[in-house]
XYZ file of C-alpha atoms in Angstrom:
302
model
C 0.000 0.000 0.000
C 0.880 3.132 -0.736
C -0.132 5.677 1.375
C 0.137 8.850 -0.559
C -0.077 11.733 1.787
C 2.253 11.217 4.969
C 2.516 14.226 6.836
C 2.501 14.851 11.040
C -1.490 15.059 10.831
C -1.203 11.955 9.745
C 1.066 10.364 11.981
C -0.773 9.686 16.046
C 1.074 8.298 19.096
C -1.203 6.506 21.397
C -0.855 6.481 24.737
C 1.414 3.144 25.037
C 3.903 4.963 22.796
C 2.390 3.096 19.331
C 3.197 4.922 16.458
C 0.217 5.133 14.184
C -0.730 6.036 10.299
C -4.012 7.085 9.684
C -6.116 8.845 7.255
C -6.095 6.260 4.569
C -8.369 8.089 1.860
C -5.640 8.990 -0.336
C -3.844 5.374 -0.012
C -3.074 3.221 -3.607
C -2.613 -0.442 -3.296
C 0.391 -1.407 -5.863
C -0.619 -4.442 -6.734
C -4.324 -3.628 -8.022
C -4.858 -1.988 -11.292
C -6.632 1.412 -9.678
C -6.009 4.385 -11.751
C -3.501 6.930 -9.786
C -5.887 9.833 -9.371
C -4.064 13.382 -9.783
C -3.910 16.237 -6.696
C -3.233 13.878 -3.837
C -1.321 14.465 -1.195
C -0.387 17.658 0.733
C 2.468 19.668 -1.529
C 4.686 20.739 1.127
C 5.563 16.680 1.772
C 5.090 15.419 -1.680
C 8.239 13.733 -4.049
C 9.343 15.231 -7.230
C 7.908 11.981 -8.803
C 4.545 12.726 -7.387
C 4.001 16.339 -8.136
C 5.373 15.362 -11.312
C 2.457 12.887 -11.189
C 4.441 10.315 -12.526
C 3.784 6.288 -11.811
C 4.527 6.361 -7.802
C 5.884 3.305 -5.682
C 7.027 3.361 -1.880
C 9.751 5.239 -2.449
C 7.326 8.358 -2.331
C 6.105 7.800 0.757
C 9.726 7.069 2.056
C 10.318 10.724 0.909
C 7.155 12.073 2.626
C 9.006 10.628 5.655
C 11.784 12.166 5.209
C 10.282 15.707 5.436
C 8.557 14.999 8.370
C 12.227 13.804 9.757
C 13.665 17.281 8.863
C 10.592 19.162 10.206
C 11.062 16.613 13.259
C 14.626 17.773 13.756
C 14.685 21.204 12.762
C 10.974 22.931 13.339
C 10.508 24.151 9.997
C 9.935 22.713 6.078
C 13.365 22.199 3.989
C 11.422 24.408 1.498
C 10.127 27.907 2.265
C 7.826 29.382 -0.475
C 5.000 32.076 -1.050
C 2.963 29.385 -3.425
C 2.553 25.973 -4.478
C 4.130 26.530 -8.056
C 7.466 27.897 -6.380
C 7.066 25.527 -4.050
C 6.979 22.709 -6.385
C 9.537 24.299 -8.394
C 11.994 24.035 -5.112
C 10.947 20.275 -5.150
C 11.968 19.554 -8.245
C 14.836 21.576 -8.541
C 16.344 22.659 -5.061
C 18.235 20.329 -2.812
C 17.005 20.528 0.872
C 19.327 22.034 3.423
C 20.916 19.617 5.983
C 19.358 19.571 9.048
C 22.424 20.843 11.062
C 22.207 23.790 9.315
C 19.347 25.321 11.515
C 20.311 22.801 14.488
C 24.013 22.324 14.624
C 23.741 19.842 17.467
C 22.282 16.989 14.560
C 24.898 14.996 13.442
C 26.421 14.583 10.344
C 24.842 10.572 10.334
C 21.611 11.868 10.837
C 22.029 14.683 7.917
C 22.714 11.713 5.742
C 19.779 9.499 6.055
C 17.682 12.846 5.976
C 19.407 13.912 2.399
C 18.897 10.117 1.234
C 15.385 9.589 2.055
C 14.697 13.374 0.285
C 17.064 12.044 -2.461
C 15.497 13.648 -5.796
C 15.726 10.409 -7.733
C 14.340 7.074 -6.686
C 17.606 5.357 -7.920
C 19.405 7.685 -4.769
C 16.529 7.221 -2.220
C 16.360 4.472 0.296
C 15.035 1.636 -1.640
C 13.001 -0.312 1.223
C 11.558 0.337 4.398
C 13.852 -1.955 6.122
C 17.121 0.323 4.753
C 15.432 3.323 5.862
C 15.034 2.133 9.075
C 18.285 -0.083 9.555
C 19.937 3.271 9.092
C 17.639 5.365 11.273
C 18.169 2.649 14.178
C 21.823 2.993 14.062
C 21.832 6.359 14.149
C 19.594 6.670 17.272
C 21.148 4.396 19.392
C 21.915 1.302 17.684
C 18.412 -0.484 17.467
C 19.104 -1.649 14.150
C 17.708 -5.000 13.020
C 18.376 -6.737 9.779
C 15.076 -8.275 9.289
C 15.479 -10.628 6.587
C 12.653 -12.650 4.597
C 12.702 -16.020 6.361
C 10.397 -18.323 5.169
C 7.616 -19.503 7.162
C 8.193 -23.136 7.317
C 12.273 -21.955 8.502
C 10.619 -20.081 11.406
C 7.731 -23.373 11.970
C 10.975 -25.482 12.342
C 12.753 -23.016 14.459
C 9.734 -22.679 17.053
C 9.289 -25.887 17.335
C 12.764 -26.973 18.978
C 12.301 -23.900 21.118
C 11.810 -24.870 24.753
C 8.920 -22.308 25.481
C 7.223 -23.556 22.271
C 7.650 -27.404 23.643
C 3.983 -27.534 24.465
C 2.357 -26.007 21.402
C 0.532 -27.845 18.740
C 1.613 -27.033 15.327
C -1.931 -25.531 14.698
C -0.548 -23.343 17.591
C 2.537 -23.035 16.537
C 1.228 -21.781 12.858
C -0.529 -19.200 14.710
C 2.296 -17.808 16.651
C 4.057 -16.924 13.621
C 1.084 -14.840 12.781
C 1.739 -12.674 15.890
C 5.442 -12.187 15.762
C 8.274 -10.497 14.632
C 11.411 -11.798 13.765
C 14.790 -9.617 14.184
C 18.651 -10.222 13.502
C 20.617 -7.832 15.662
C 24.465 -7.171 16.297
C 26.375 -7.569 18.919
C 25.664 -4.824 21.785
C 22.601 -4.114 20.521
C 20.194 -3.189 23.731
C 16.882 -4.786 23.457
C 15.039 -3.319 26.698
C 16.545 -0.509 28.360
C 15.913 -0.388 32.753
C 13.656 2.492 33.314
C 11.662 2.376 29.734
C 8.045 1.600 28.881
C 8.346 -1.747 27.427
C 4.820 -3.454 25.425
C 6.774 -6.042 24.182
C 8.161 -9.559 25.307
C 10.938 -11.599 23.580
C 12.188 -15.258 22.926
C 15.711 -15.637 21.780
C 15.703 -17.961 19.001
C 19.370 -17.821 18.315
C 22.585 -16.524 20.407
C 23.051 -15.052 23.831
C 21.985 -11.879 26.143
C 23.054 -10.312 28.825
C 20.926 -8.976 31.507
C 21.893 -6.645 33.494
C 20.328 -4.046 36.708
C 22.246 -0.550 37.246
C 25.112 -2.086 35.148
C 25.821 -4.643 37.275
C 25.655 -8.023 35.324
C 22.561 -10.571 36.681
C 22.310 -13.474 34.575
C 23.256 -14.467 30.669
C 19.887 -16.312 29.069
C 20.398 -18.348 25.909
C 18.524 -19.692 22.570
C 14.861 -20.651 24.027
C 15.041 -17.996 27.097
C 12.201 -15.555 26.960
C 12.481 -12.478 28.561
C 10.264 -9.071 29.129
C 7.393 -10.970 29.682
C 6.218 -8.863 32.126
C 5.259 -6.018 29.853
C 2.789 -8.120 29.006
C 1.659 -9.862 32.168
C 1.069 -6.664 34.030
C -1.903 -5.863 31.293
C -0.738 -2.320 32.110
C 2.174 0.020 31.097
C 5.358 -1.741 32.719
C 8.956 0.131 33.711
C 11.209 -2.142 32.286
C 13.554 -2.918 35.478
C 16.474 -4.351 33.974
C 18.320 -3.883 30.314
C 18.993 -7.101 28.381
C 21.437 -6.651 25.582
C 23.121 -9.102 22.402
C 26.588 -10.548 23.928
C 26.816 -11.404 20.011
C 24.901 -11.431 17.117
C 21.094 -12.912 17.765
C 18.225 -13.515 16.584
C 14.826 -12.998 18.685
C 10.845 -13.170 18.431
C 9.236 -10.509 19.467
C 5.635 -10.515 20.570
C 3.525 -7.381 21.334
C 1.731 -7.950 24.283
C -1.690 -5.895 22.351
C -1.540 -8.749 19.548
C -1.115 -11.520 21.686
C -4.062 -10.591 23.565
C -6.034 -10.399 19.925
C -4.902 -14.683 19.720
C -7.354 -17.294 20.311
C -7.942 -18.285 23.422
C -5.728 -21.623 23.021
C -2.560 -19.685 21.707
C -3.051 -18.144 25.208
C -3.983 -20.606 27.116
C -0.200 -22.156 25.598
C 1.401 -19.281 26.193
C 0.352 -19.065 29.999
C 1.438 -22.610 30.688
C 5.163 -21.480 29.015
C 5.458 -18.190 31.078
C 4.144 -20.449 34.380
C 6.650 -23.373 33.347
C 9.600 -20.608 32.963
C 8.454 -18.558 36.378
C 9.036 -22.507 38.289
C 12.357 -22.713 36.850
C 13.355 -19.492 37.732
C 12.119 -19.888 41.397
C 14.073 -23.181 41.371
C 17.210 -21.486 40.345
C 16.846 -18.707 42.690
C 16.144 -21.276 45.352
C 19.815 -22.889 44.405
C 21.507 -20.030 44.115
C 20.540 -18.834 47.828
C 20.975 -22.258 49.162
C 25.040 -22.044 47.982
C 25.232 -18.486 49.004
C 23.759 -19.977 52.840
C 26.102 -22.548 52.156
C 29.450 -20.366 51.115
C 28.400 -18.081 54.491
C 27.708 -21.282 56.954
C 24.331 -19.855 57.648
C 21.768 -22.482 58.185
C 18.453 -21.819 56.493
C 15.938 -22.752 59.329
């Protein structure tokens, strides 16, 4: 789908932090034959390719995007003008200023992915989403996942030698992969951050995390560990109280708690009995570690 007319009216933040697109009217979907229909779109946030009116793809909307980044970062439009036509003429013709030339403090990173996603040619303009974003994520604090295409029935055989998926009927299973996203990220890469609004939970499908309190370190969980889980448990905004993040490259599942909730009531009921299964073996393990720390101090538990 393409959406046609991204601008900040268009763009909501709910009150869990969800970033939202709305206002759909003006919206093509690129793999139908609807005829593009001319005058969509607010100017000031349009491409060159669309107030050209020429044969528009994602890549528009990526540039859209890209305004609303500059106007994020700096206050203001990249292009001032009295009227459309010399607006559009700027569009077509006029690079945009870098961001750090009304905010100095914006780095010269950030400046980049700004002047590529406003790139006045589609062949010099992020080409995905996923590029756009890889970049962005970097840039802000080194979020970035590679989120490659992995087949379905790769991700089915994956969940099913997963620990917490041990109970889970492939009917289950199939559904699961519904709900969830699937990331790659580098090593170092914080996941959940102590003190943040989390929504989300995780199960590491591949490689090892760190989790740590006040930077002291508090346990390392491995492939089949799930973690966060009590973002959604709580039903309610939760402060994450620890940080977990990559000791090496890793894959993980991420499910929001808001679509899990949308499952059918056996998907739940499963996912219950794994988080009540996992909360046992952590009690266990606590229980062992405080019996050798009694044990190490000659204290006698009574």
């Amino acid at each position: 789908v393409i959406h046609r007319d991204i601008k900040p009216a268009n763009i909501l933040l709910t009150k869990d932090n969800q970033i939202k697109i709305t206002d759909f009217g003006a919206a093509l979907n690129n793999s139908s034959q609807t005829t593009q229909v001319s005058g969509v779109g607010s100017p000031a946030y349009m491409s060159p390719q669309q107030v050209k009116e020429q044969t528009l793809t994602h890549q528009t909307d990526i540039y859209s995007l890209g305004v609303v980044l500059f106007q994020l970062l700096t206050g203001r439009l990249p292009f001032q003008a009295g009227n459309n036509y010399s607006l559009i003429h700027h569009i077509i013709h006029s690079d945009a200023p870098a961001p750090s030339r009304y905010r100095p403090e914006v780095t010269p990173d950030i400046d980049a992915i700004v002047a590529r996603a406003m790139h006045k040619t589609t062949e010099g303009r992020y080409r995905t989403w996923e590029e756009f974003s890889f970049d962005l994520a970097n840039a802000f604090g080194g979020l970035a996942s590679r989120v490659e295409v992995i087949p379905d029935s790769e991700k089915f055989n994956t969940l099913r030698r997963l620990d917490f998926f041990r109970a889970f009927s492939d009917v289950e299973l199939w559904e699961v992969l519904k709900i969830t996203d699937w990331h790659r990220f580098p090593k170092d890469t914080v996941l959940i951050r102590e003190g943040e609004v989390g929504t989300s939970f995780f199960v590491l499908a591949g490689g090892e995390v760190r989790v740590t309190k006040q930077k002291r370190l508090l346990n390392i969980l491995r492939t089949g560990a799930c973690f966060g889980e009590m973002a959604h448990l709580t039903r309610s905004k939760f402060v994450r109280t620890a940080s977990v993040s990559a000791l090496a490259q890793i894959t993980v599942i991420e499910i929001k708690s808001e679509r899990l909730q949308q499952a059918s009531e056996n998907c739940r009921h499963q996912f219950n009995g794994a988080f009540l299964a996992m909360l046992v073996d952590r009690l266990a393990l606590a229980n062992t570690r405080l019996s050798h720390l009694l044990a190490e101090r000659n204290i006698t538990a009574s």
